[in-house]
Amino acid sequence: MASLSKIIILAREVKPMNQRERFLTALRRKEPDRVPICELHIDEPIIRKLAELLEIQPENRSKSHERMDYVELFGDVVEKLDLDAVIYSFSYGFKNISENRGQDKFGRIYGLSPHGEPLPIKPRVESLADLENFDMAAQITPEDFADLQYIIERFGKTRACLMPLSDPYKETWRTLGGMQTLLLNFRINPELVRRLLRITTDFTHKAIDMAVELGIDAFIMPGDFAHETGLLFSLDDYRDYLKPLHKEIVDHVHQGRAMIVKHSDGNVWPLLDEWMEVGFDGFHPIQPQCMDIKEVKAYVGKKMALVGNIDCRTLLVLGTPEEVKRTVKETIDVAAPGGGYIISSSNSIHPNCKPENYLAMVEAVHEYREVY
Amino acid sequence: MDHAIDRIKNTVINGGHLEIELLVKEALENGVGHQDIINSALIAAMEEVGQRFSAGKFFIPEMLVAAMTMKKGLGIIKPLLVGVQARAKGTILIGTVRGDLHDIGKNLVAIMLEGAGFQAIDMGVDVSVEAFVQRIKDVSPEILGLSALLTTTMPEMKKIIDALTEAGVRENVKVMVGGAPVDAGFAQRIGADGYGKDAVEAVEQARRLIGA
């Protein structure tokens, strides 16, 4: 850990941009002073392990509410790692209802696994009649943004602050009980799909307004549209159901003087033209198993920044720190020239990633990123 | 008769789930044979759906609605089948391994296998080693299909294969594996009998494994 601290101190003495300026410069597709680093999501068990490894001593924790201790710890880890952006979500009021079941404030029930994201296990909405009193936007409260407000107040001047904004597609399949149900309804009940997409898009708009008011710099919008071999649904379906809503959201974000990055795992080559047309400022994570970052940059680099690409499916899980460092250097060499690249994992630092490997990744970024 | 078969086949391919039952009833009333409808229309339609999926012309929504349509059509014929006619080509037990909640890939495999004339028994997600072994003993399927979407849940597949050996049932069942992080090399290393990169390939593998 001493070597990481030395590298960070050296970096701070030499260069003039602060972390926020660096990140936003890269997101605007320009050359910053060095390659910025961020992470879409670091799971809580990993944050706690990182805190131990980084020897973070909690002092004077405010404990203003139950979760604040964790939010402050998260902030301490971000600072110690010197990430250029901090990405934090607003609350969905998620509560555990049993050992392996959870529920959010919208009444959606999830299965829990120690290996990854909670996934819906039963539908909250099954028919048009169920939409009668289903209004997600109306259930958002300022209290849901308390942790994010703390993050922005703590970091807003020095580091870029981003908020994940679930794609209406993702919120819709969560509400229907699973992606398969949504995809079947594309064909058998298009009206239900459109009405629910409208509800989830209005929810997204409300979340944008509240985050912009707090001073958010940018959003990142998770919602997987592809697997490794191709799209989950056709381009025609994207243009029909989702593209107009994406345009609404992107325009709304830009009116709020913020930026927005679209996230999707998988091979999304067929969608890149659509996303450039819609106006997304960036694309995450360029999954290395199926998308070559050099080719993607050559194709979209003038219109979208790239964020991601360090493999978290195998490398950060099963690789060695040396392999991680080598990959970081190789990726920076290929993706950084010309600016418009922000390094991160190829999805998130999920519970199966080795904390030592993530530390090696961050250390390597600080070591190799002065390429401009 | 050919006209009726073609109409049923095209209705399945195009996801005509609201029309299919009437079409199948009409065909039966007009003397079209059960097996002709099943093999030349319903199963043939799903083969065409699989080909269009592999060619990038159909995607998951088209596959799902076609399968739903096929199932509805088959639902009209099934009560009329007796003895050998009613038997599936083979039975596959399928599930996502312990710790893994992802199901869409597994569900598509089950759907396409049923579309190809297999009986698919879906054990769901987060299925323990012990549950798989017990169900194999209870059902005696020809094939066990295992799905994992996470690198960290893939090792469960080897545990299941080892447990089948220990339980003395490994020789009675062919094991197929699949899922995003799984590849043919991994399948070979853990002693699986087959690997499918997607639902269409899974059907080909299943046919190969039991000579169907």
Coordinates of C-alpha atoms in Angstrom, one line a residue:
Chain A
M1 CA 0.0 0.0 0.0
A2 CA 3.0 2.3 0.6
S3 CA 3.8 2.2 -3.2
L4 CA 0.3 3.3 -4.1
S5 CA 0.4 6.2 -1.8
K6 CA 3.8 7.4 -3.2
I7 CA 2.5 7.2 -6.7
I8 CA -0.6 9.2 -5.9
I9 CA 1.4 11.9 -4.1
L10 CA 3.8 12.1 -7.0
A11 CA 1.0 12.4 -9.4
R12 CA -0.7 15.2 -7.4
E13 CA 2.5 17.3 -7.3
V14 CA 3.1 17.2 -11.1
K15 CA -0.2 17.8 -12.8
P16 CA -2.6 20.8 -12.7
M17 CA -6.1 19.2 -13.4
N18 CA -8.1 18.0 -10.5
Q19 CA -9.9 14.7 -10.6
R20 CA -13.3 16.2 -11.6
E21 CA -11.8 18.3 -14.4
R22 CA -9.8 15.2 -15.6
F23 CA -12.9 13.0 -15.7
L24 CA -15.2 15.5 -17.4
T25 CA -12.5 16.4 -19.9
A26 CA -12.2 12.8 -20.9
L27 CA -16.0 12.4 -21.0
R28 CA -16.1 15.4 -23.4
R29 CA -13.8 13.3 -25.6
K30 CA -10.8 15.5 -25.1
E31 CA -7.3 14.8 -23.8
P32 CA -7.1 15.3 -20.0
D33 CA -3.8 15.5 -18.2
R34 CA -3.9 11.7 -17.6
V35 CA -6.3 8.8 -18.0
P36 CA -9.1 9.0 -15.4
I37 CA -10.4 6.1 -13.4
C38 CA -13.8 5.4 -12.1
E39 CA -16.0 2.4 -11.2
L40 CA -19.7 1.9 -11.9
H41 CA -20.3 0.0 -8.6
I42 CA -18.1 -1.6 -6.0
D43 CA -20.1 -4.1 -3.9
E44 CA -20.3 -3.5 -0.1
P45 CA -18.3 -6.6 0.9
I46 CA -15.5 -5.4 -1.4
I47 CA -15.6 -1.9 0.0
R48 CA -15.2 -3.3 3.5
K49 CA -12.3 -5.6 2.5
L50 CA -10.7 -2.7 0.7
A51 CA -11.0 -0.5 3.8
E52 CA -9.2 -3.2 5.8
L53 CA -6.4 -3.6 3.2
L54 CA -6.1 0.2 2.9
E55 CA -5.9 0.5 6.7
I56 CA -8.7 3.1 6.8
Q57 CA -9.4 4.0 10.4
P58 CA -13.0 5.3 10.9
E59 CA -12.9 8.5 12.8
N60 CA -15.7 10.8 13.9
R61 CA -18.4 9.0 12.0
S62 CA -21.5 11.1 11.9
K63 CA -24.0 8.2 12.2
S64 CA -26.8 10.5 11.3
H65 CA -28.7 7.5 10.0
E66 CA -28.3 3.8 9.8
R67 CA -26.4 3.7 6.4
M68 CA -24.3 6.9 6.9
D69 CA -21.5 5.0 8.4
Y70 CA -21.2 2.9 5.3
V71 CA -21.6 5.9 2.9
E72 CA -18.7 7.6 4.7
L73 CA -16.6 4.5 4.6
F74 CA -17.3 4.3 0.8
G75 CA -16.2 7.9 0.5
D76 CA -13.0 7.1 2.5
V77 CA -12.2 4.2 0.1
V78 CA -12.8 6.4 -3.0
E79 CA -10.4 9.0 -1.5
K80 CA -7.7 6.5 -0.6
L81 CA -7.9 5.0 -4.1
D82 CA -8.0 8.4 -5.6
L83 CA -10.7 7.6 -8.1
D84 CA -11.5 10.5 -10.4
A85 CA -15.2 10.0 -10.2
V86 CA -17.5 8.7 -7.5
I87 CA -20.6 6.9 -8.6
Y88 CA -23.4 6.5 -6.1
S89 CA -27.0 5.5 -6.5
F90 CA -30.2 7.0 -4.9
S91 CA -32.1 4.7 -2.6
Y92 CA -34.8 2.3 -3.8
G93 CA -35.8 1.6 -0.2
F94 CA -34.5 -2.0 -0.6
K95 CA -35.0 -4.2 2.5
N96 CA -34.2 -7.9 3.1
I97 CA -37.4 -9.7 3.9
S98 CA -35.8 -13.1 4.4
E99 CA -32.3 -14.7 4.2
N100 CA -32.5 -14.9 0.4
R101 CA -35.3 -12.5 -0.5
G102 CA -35.5 -8.7 -0.7
Q103 CA -38.0 -6.0 -1.7
D104 CA -37.8 -2.5 -2.9
K105 CA -40.2 0.4 -2.2
F106 CA -42.1 -0.2 -5.4
G107 CA -43.2 -3.7 -4.1
R108 CA -40.8 -5.7 -6.4
I109 CA -39.5 -8.9 -4.9
Y110 CA -35.9 -10.1 -5.6
G111 CA -33.9 -13.2 -5.1
L112 CA -30.6 -12.6 -3.3
S113 CA -27.2 -14.3 -4.1
P114 CA -23.8 -13.7 -2.6
H115 CA -22.4 -13.7 -6.1
G116 CA -24.1 -10.7 -7.7
E117 CA -27.0 -8.3 -8.2
P118 CA -30.5 -9.1 -6.8
L119 CA -32.8 -10.4 -9.6
P120 CA -36.6 -10.2 -9.6
I121 CA -38.3 -13.4 -8.9
K122 CA -42.0 -12.5 -9.3
P123 CA -43.9 -9.9 -11.2
R124 CA -45.1 -6.7 -9.6
V125 CA -47.2 -6.0 -12.6
E126 CA -48.8 -8.6 -14.9
S127 CA -51.5 -6.8 -16.7
L128 CA -52.8 -3.4 -17.7
A129 CA -55.1 -3.5 -14.7
D130 CA -52.1 -3.7 -12.4
L131 CA -50.9 -0.3 -13.7
E132 CA -53.9 1.4 -12.2
N133 CA -52.1 2.5 -9.1
F134 CA -48.5 1.9 -10.1
D135 CA -46.6 5.2 -10.2
M136 CA -42.9 5.0 -9.5
A137 CA -42.2 8.7 -9.9
A138 CA -44.7 9.6 -7.2
Q139 CA -42.9 7.4 -4.7
I140 CA -39.5 9.1 -5.0
T141 CA -38.7 11.3 -2.0
P142 CA -35.8 13.6 -1.1
E143 CA -34.8 11.2 1.6
D144 CA -34.0 8.7 -1.1
F145 CA -31.2 11.1 -2.2
A146 CA -29.7 11.7 1.3
D147 CA -26.6 9.5 0.7
L148 CA -26.1 10.9 -2.7
Q149 CA -26.3 14.4 -1.3
Y150 CA -23.6 13.6 1.2
I151 CA -21.4 12.3 -1.6
I152 CA -21.9 15.4 -3.7
E153 CA -21.3 17.7 -0.8
R154 CA -18.1 15.9 0.1
F155 CA -16.7 15.4 -3.3
G156 CA -18.5 17.7 -5.7
K157 CA -15.7 20.2 -6.1
T158 CA -12.9 17.8 -6.5
R159 CA -14.2 14.6 -8.1
A160 CA -16.8 14.1 -10.7
C161 CA -20.1 12.8 -9.2
L162 CA -22.2 10.4 -11.2
M163 CA -25.5 8.6 -10.4
P164 CA -26.6 5.3 -11.9
L165 CA -30.0 5.8 -13.7
S166 CA -31.6 2.5 -14.6
D167 CA -32.7 2.3 -18.2
P168 CA -36.5 2.2 -18.5
Y169 CA -36.0 -1.1 -20.2
K170 CA -34.4 -2.5 -17.0
E171 CA -36.9 -1.0 -14.7
T172 CA -39.7 -2.4 -16.8
W173 CA -38.4 -6.0 -16.8
R174 CA -37.7 -5.7 -13.1
T175 CA -41.4 -4.8 -12.6
L176 CA -42.6 -7.6 -14.9
G177 CA -40.6 -10.2 -12.9
G178 CA -37.8 -10.8 -15.4
M179 CA -36.3 -9.9 -18.8
Q180 CA -37.9 -13.0 -20.4
T181 CA -41.4 -11.7 -19.5
L182 CA -40.6 -8.3 -21.0
L183 CA -39.2 -9.8 -24.2
L184 CA -42.3 -12.0 -24.7
N185 CA -44.6 -9.1 -24.1
F186 CA -42.8 -7.2 -26.9
R187 CA -44.7 -9.5 -29.1
I188 CA -47.9 -10.5 -27.2
N189 CA -48.8 -7.4 -25.2
P190 CA -47.1 -4.3 -26.7
E191 CA -49.6 -2.0 -25.0
L192 CA -48.5 -3.2 -21.6
V193 CA -44.9 -2.7 -22.6
R194 CA -45.4 0.8 -23.8
R195 CA -47.5 1.9 -20.8
L196 CA -44.9 0.5 -18.4
L197 CA -42.0 2.0 -20.3
R198 CA -43.8 5.3 -20.0
I199 CA -44.1 4.9 -16.2
T200 CA -40.5 3.9 -15.8
T201 CA -39.3 6.7 -18.1
D202 CA -41.3 9.2 -16.0
F203 CA -39.5 7.7 -12.9
T204 CA -36.2 8.3 -14.6
H205 CA -37.1 11.9 -15.5
K206 CA -38.0 12.6 -11.8
A207 CA -34.7 11.1 -10.6
I208 CA -32.8 13.2 -13.2
D209 CA -34.4 16.4 -11.9
M210 CA -33.6 15.6 -8.3
A211 CA -30.0 14.7 -9.0
V212 CA -29.4 17.7 -11.2
E213 CA -30.7 19.9 -8.4
L214 CA -28.1 18.4 -6.1
G215 CA -25.3 19.2 -8.5
I216 CA -24.7 15.8 -10.2
D217 CA -22.2 15.9 -13.1
A218 CA -23.3 12.9 -15.0
F219 CA -25.4 9.8 -15.1
I220 CA -24.6 6.2 -16.2
M221 CA -27.6 4.2 -17.4
P222 CA -27.3 0.4 -16.9
G223 CA -29.5 -1.9 -18.9
D224 CA -28.1 -4.9 -20.8
F225 CA -29.4 -5.1 -24.4
A226 CA -27.1 -7.9 -25.6
H227 CA -25.3 -11.1 -24.8
E228 CA -21.9 -11.9 -26.2
T229 CA -23.1 -13.2 -29.5
G230 CA -25.5 -10.4 -30.2
L231 CA -28.6 -8.3 -29.4
L232 CA -31.4 -9.7 -27.2
F233 CA -34.0 -8.1 -29.4
S234 CA -34.0 -6.6 -32.9
L235 CA -32.9 -3.2 -34.0
D236 CA -36.5 -2.6 -35.1
D237 CA -37.7 -3.3 -31.5
Y238 CA -35.1 -0.9 -30.1
R239 CA -36.1 1.9 -32.5
D240 CA -39.8 1.3 -31.8
Y241 CA -39.9 0.8 -28.0
L242 CA -36.7 2.4 -26.6
K243 CA -34.9 4.8 -28.8
P244 CA -37.5 7.7 -28.5
L245 CA -37.4 7.3 -24.7
H246 CA -33.6 7.3 -24.7
K247 CA -33.7 10.5 -26.8
E248 CA -36.1 12.1 -24.2
I249 CA -33.8 11.1 -21.4
V250 CA -30.6 12.3 -23.0
D251 CA -32.1 15.6 -24.0
H252 CA -33.4 16.1 -20.4
V253 CA -30.0 15.3 -19.0
H254 CA -28.3 17.8 -21.4
Q255 CA -30.8 20.5 -20.6
G256 CA -29.7 20.0 -16.9
R257 CA -26.1 20.6 -18.1
A258 CA -25.1 17.1 -17.2
M259 CA -23.9 14.2 -19.3
I260 CA -24.9 10.6 -19.6
V261 CA -23.1 7.3 -20.3
K262 CA -25.0 4.3 -21.6
H263 CA -24.1 0.9 -20.1
S264 CA -24.7 -2.4 -21.7
D265 CA -22.8 -5.7 -21.4
G266 CA -22.5 -7.8 -24.5
N267 CA -21.9 -7.2 -28.2
V268 CA -23.8 -4.0 -28.9
W269 CA -22.1 -3.1 -32.2
P270 CA -25.5 -2.9 -34.0
L271 CA -26.6 -0.2 -31.4
L272 CA -23.6 2.1 -31.5
D273 CA -24.9 4.2 -34.5
E274 CA -28.3 4.5 -32.7
W275 CA -26.7 5.7 -29.5
M276 CA -24.5 8.2 -31.2
E277 CA -27.7 9.5 -32.9
V278 CA -29.5 9.7 -29.6
G279 CA -26.6 11.7 -28.2
F280 CA -25.2 9.5 -25.4
D281 CA -22.0 11.1 -24.2
G282 CA -20.3 7.8 -23.5
F283 CA -20.5 4.1 -23.6
H284 CA -19.6 1.5 -20.9
P285 CA -18.2 -1.1 -20.4
I286 CA -16.9 -2.4 -23.8
Q287 CA -17.0 -6.0 -22.7
P288 CA -13.6 -7.4 -23.7
Q289 CA -15.0 -10.9 -24.5
C290 CA -16.9 -9.5 -27.4
M291 CA -15.9 -5.9 -28.2
D292 CA -12.4 -4.8 -29.2
I293 CA -11.8 -1.4 -27.6
K294 CA -9.5 -0.2 -30.3
E295 CA -12.1 -0.9 -33.0
V296 CA -14.9 0.6 -30.9
K297 CA -12.9 3.8 -30.3
A298 CA -12.1 4.1 -34.0
Y299 CA -15.8 3.9 -34.8
V300 CA -17.4 6.0 -32.0
G301 CA -14.5 8.0 -30.6
K302 CA -15.5 11.3 -32.2
K303 CA -19.0 11.2 -30.7
M304 CA -18.8 9.1 -27.5
A305 CA -16.3 8.7 -24.8
L306 CA -15.4 5.1 -23.8
V307 CA -15.5 3.9 -20.2
G308 CA -14.4 0.4 -19.0
N309 CA -12.8 -2.7 -20.5
I310 CA -10.7 -4.2 -17.7
D311 CA -12.2 -7.7 -17.5
C312 CA -14.1 -8.4 -14.3
R313 CA -15.5 -11.8 -15.3
T314 CA -12.3 -13.7 -15.3
L315 CA -9.2 -11.4 -14.8
L316 CA -10.2 -9.6 -11.7
V317 CA -11.7 -12.8 -10.3
L318 CA -9.1 -15.5 -11.1
G319 CA -6.1 -13.6 -12.4
T320 CA -3.0 -12.5 -10.6
P321 CA -2.1 -8.9 -9.7
E322 CA 0.7 -9.1 -12.3
E323 CA -1.7 -10.1 -15.1
V324 CA -4.1 -7.3 -14.0
K325 CA -1.3 -4.7 -14.2
R326 CA -0.2 -5.9 -17.6
T327 CA -3.8 -5.7 -18.9
V328 CA -4.2 -2.2 -17.5
K329 CA -1.0 -1.0 -19.3
E330 CA -2.0 -2.7 -22.6
T331 CA -5.5 -1.2 -22.5
I332 CA -4.3 2.3 -21.7
D333 CA -1.8 2.0 -24.6
V334 CA -4.6 1.1 -27.0
A335 CA -7.5 3.1 -25.8
A336 CA -6.1 6.4 -24.4
P337 CA -4.5 8.1 -27.4
G338 CA -6.5 11.1 -28.4
G339 CA -8.4 11.3 -25.1
G340 CA -12.0 10.3 -24.6
Y341 CA -11.1 7.2 -22.5
I342 CA -11.9 6.6 -18.8
I343 CA -10.6 3.3 -17.4
S344 CA -12.8 1.0 -15.2
S345 CA -13.7 -2.6 -14.9
S346 CA -15.8 -4.3 -17.6
N347 CA -18.9 -4.1 -15.4
S348 CA -18.4 -3.6 -11.6
I349 CA -16.3 -4.8 -8.7
H350 CA -18.7 -7.5 -7.8
P351 CA -18.4 -9.8 -4.7
N352 CA -16.3 -12.4 -6.7
C353 CA -13.6 -10.0 -7.6
K354 CA -10.4 -10.3 -5.5
P355 CA -9.9 -7.0 -3.7
E356 CA -6.1 -7.5 -4.2
N357 CA -6.7 -7.5 -7.9
Y358 CA -8.8 -4.4 -7.8
L359 CA -6.0 -2.7 -5.8
A360 CA -3.5 -3.9 -8.4
M361 CA -5.7 -2.4 -11.1
V362 CA -5.9 1.0 -9.4
E363 CA -2.2 1.0 -8.7
A364 CA -1.4 0.2 -12.3
V365 CA -3.7 2.9 -13.5
H366 CA -1.9 5.5 -11.3
E367 CA 1.4 4.1 -12.6
Y368 CA 0.7 4.0 -16.3
R369 CA -1.8 6.7 -17.0
E370 CA 0.4 9.7 -17.8
V371 CA 0.3 9.1 -21.5
Y372 CA -0.7 12.6 -22.7
Chain B
M1 CA -53.3 -31.4 -46.4
D2 CA -49.9 -29.9 -47.3
H3 CA -51.6 -26.5 -47.2
A4 CA -52.8 -27.1 -43.7
I5 CA -49.3 -28.2 -42.6
D6 CA -47.8 -25.1 -44.2
R7 CA -50.3 -22.8 -42.5
I8 CA -49.7 -24.2 -39.1
K9 CA -45.9 -24.1 -39.6
N10 CA -45.9 -20.5 -40.7
T11 CA -48.3 -19.5 -37.9
V12 CA -45.8 -20.9 -35.4
I13 CA -42.9 -19.2 -37.1
N14 CA -44.7 -15.9 -37.1
G15 CA -45.9 -16.3 -33.5
G16 CA -49.6 -16.5 -34.3
H17 CA -50.5 -17.6 -30.8
L18 CA -54.1 -16.4 -31.1
E19 CA -54.8 -18.4 -34.3
I20 CA -52.9 -21.6 -33.7
E21 CA -55.4 -23.6 -31.7
L22 CA -58.2 -23.1 -34.3
L23 CA -55.9 -24.0 -37.2
V24 CA -54.7 -27.2 -35.5
K25 CA -58.3 -28.2 -34.7
E26 CA -59.4 -27.6 -38.3
A27 CA -56.4 -29.6 -39.6
L28 CA -57.4 -32.5 -37.4
E29 CA -61.0 -32.3 -38.4
N30 CA -59.9 -32.4 -42.0
G31 CA -58.0 -35.6 -41.5
V32 CA -54.4 -34.4 -41.1
G33 CA -52.5 -36.9 -39.0
H34 CA -51.3 -36.1 -35.4
Q35 CA -47.7 -37.0 -36.2
D36 CA -47.7 -35.0 -39.4
I37 CA -48.8 -31.9 -37.5
I38 CA -46.2 -32.5 -34.8
N39 CA -43.3 -33.3 -37.0
S40 CA -43.9 -31.5 -40.3
A41 CA -45.5 -28.4 -38.9
L42 CA -44.8 -27.8 -35.2
I43 CA -41.3 -29.2 -34.8
A44 CA -40.3 -28.2 -38.3
A45 CA -41.4 -24.6 -37.5
M46 CA -39.2 -24.5 -34.4
E47 CA -36.3 -25.8 -36.5
E48 CA -36.9 -22.9 -38.8
V49 CA -37.1 -20.5 -35.9
G50 CA -33.7 -21.8 -34.6
Q51 CA -32.2 -21.3 -38.0
R52 CA -33.4 -17.8 -38.3
F53 CA -32.1 -17.1 -34.7
S54 CA -28.7 -18.4 -35.7
A55 CA -28.8 -16.3 -38.8
G56 CA -29.5 -13.2 -36.8
K57 CA -33.0 -12.7 -38.2
F58 CA -34.9 -13.8 -35.2
F59 CA -34.1 -12.7 -31.6
I60 CA -35.4 -13.7 -28.2
P61 CA -38.9 -12.2 -28.5
E62 CA -39.5 -14.0 -31.8
M63 CA -38.2 -17.3 -30.3
L64 CA -40.4 -16.9 -27.2
V65 CA -43.6 -16.2 -29.0
A66 CA -43.0 -19.0 -31.6
A67 CA -42.4 -21.4 -28.7
M68 CA -45.6 -20.2 -27.0
T69 CA -47.5 -20.7 -30.2
M70 CA -46.0 -24.2 -30.8
K71 CA -46.9 -25.2 -27.2
K72 CA -50.5 -24.1 -27.7
G73 CA -50.8 -26.0 -30.9
L74 CA -49.3 -29.1 -29.3
G75 CA -51.7 -28.7 -26.4
I76 CA -54.6 -29.5 -28.8
I77 CA -52.9 -32.7 -30.1
K78 CA -51.4 -34.1 -26.9
P79 CA -54.6 -35.5 -25.4
L80 CA -55.1 -37.4 -28.6
L81 CA -51.8 -39.2 -28.5
V82 CA -51.5 -42.7 -27.1
G83 CA -48.6 -45.0 -26.3
V84 CA -45.5 -44.5 -28.4
Q85 CA -47.0 -41.4 -30.0
A86 CA -47.1 -39.7 -26.6
R87 CA -43.5 -40.4 -25.8
A88 CA -41.0 -37.5 -26.1
K89 CA -37.8 -38.0 -27.9
G90 CA -36.0 -37.8 -24.6
T91 CA -36.2 -36.2 -21.2
I92 CA -33.8 -33.4 -20.2
L93 CA -33.5 -32.2 -16.6
I94 CA -32.3 -28.6 -16.7
G95 CA -31.3 -26.0 -14.1
T96 CA -29.1 -23.1 -13.1
V97 CA -26.5 -24.1 -10.6
R98 CA -26.3 -23.1 -6.9
G99 CA -25.6 -19.4 -6.2
D100 CA -26.7 -18.3 -9.6
L101 CA -30.1 -16.7 -10.2
H102 CA -29.8 -16.2 -14.0
D103 CA -32.4 -18.0 -16.0
I104 CA -33.1 -16.6 -19.4
G105 CA -30.5 -18.7 -21.2
K106 CA -31.6 -21.9 -19.4
N107 CA -35.2 -21.1 -20.2
L108 CA -34.5 -20.6 -23.9
V109 CA -32.7 -24.0 -24.0
A110 CA -35.7 -25.7 -22.3
I111 CA -38.1 -24.0 -24.7
M112 CA -36.1 -25.0 -27.8
L113 CA -35.7 -28.5 -26.6
E114 CA -39.5 -28.8 -26.1
G115 CA -39.9 -27.3 -29.5
A116 CA -37.7 -30.1 -30.8
G117 CA -39.9 -32.8 -29.2
F118 CA -38.0 -33.4 -25.9
Q119 CA -39.6 -33.2 -22.5
A120 CA -37.8 -30.6 -20.5
I121 CA -38.1 -30.6 -16.7
D122 CA -36.9 -27.2 -15.4
M123 CA -35.5 -27.2 -11.9
G124 CA -35.2 -23.5 -11.8
V125 CA -32.3 -21.5 -10.5
D126 CA -29.9 -21.7 -7.5
V127 CA -30.2 -25.5 -7.5
S128 CA -28.0 -27.4 -5.2
V129 CA -25.8 -30.4 -6.1
E130 CA -27.9 -32.6 -3.8
A131 CA -31.1 -31.5 -5.5
F132 CA -29.8 -32.3 -9.0
V133 CA -28.6 -35.8 -7.9
Q134 CA -31.9 -36.6 -6.2
R135 CA -33.9 -35.5 -9.2
I136 CA -31.8 -37.6 -11.5
K137 CA -32.5 -40.6 -9.4
D138 CA -36.2 -39.8 -9.3
V139 CA -36.7 -39.0 -13.0
S140 CA -33.9 -40.9 -14.9
P141 CA -33.6 -38.3 -17.6
E142 CA -31.4 -39.0 -20.7
I143 CA -29.7 -35.6 -20.3
L144 CA -28.9 -33.2 -17.5
G145 CA -28.5 -29.6 -18.7
L146 CA -26.5 -27.2 -16.4
S147 CA -26.4 -23.4 -16.8
A148 CA -24.1 -20.9 -15.1
L149 CA -23.7 -17.2 -15.9
L150 CA -20.9 -16.4 -13.4
T151 CA -17.3 -17.5 -13.4
T152 CA -17.7 -18.2 -9.7
T153 CA -20.6 -20.5 -10.0
M154 CA -19.1 -22.5 -12.9
P155 CA -17.2 -24.8 -10.5
E156 CA -20.6 -26.1 -9.3
M157 CA -20.8 -27.9 -12.6
K158 CA -17.8 -30.1 -11.8
K159 CA -19.2 -30.7 -8.3
I160 CA -22.4 -32.0 -9.8
I161 CA -20.7 -34.3 -12.2
D162 CA -18.5 -35.7 -9.4
A163 CA -21.6 -36.1 -7.2
L164 CA -23.3 -38.1 -10.0
T165 CA -20.3 -40.4 -10.2
E166 CA -20.3 -40.9 -6.4
A167 CA -24.0 -41.6 -6.5
G168 CA -23.5 -44.3 -9.1
V169 CA -25.7 -42.6 -11.7
R170 CA -23.2 -40.8 -13.9
E171 CA -23.2 -43.5 -16.6
N172 CA -27.0 -43.3 -16.9
V173 CA -27.1 -39.6 -17.9
K174 CA -25.4 -37.3 -20.5
V175 CA -24.4 -34.0 -19.1
M176 CA -24.6 -30.8 -21.2
V177 CA -23.3 -27.4 -19.9
G178 CA -23.8 -23.8 -21.1
G179 CA -23.8 -20.2 -20.1
A180 CA -21.8 -17.1 -20.9
P181 CA -18.5 -17.9 -19.2
V182 CA -18.6 -21.6 -20.2
D183 CA -16.9 -22.9 -23.3
A184 CA -16.1 -26.2 -24.9
G185 CA -12.7 -26.4 -23.3
F186 CA -14.2 -26.0 -19.8
A187 CA -16.9 -28.6 -20.6
Q188 CA -14.2 -31.1 -21.6
R189 CA -12.1 -30.4 -18.5
I190 CA -14.9 -31.1 -16.1
G191 CA -16.0 -34.3 -17.9
A192 CA -19.2 -33.0 -19.4
D193 CA -20.5 -34.8 -22.5
G194 CA -21.6 -31.7 -24.4
Y195 CA -21.6 -27.9 -24.6
G196 CA -23.9 -25.5 -26.4
K197 CA -23.1 -21.9 -27.0
D198 CA -26.8 -21.0 -27.4
A199 CA -30.2 -22.6 -27.3
V200 CA -30.0 -23.7 -30.9
E201 CA -26.7 -25.5 -30.5
A202 CA -28.0 -27.1 -27.3
V203 CA -30.8 -28.8 -29.3
E204 CA -28.2 -30.1 -31.8
Q205 CA -26.1 -31.4 -29.0
A206 CA -29.0 -33.0 -27.3
R207 CA -29.9 -34.8 -30.5
R208 CA -26.3 -36.0 -30.9
L209 CA -26.0 -37.2 -27.4
I210 CA -29.0 -39.5 -27.5
G211 CA -29.0 -40.2 -31.2
A212 CA -32.4 -38.6 -31.7

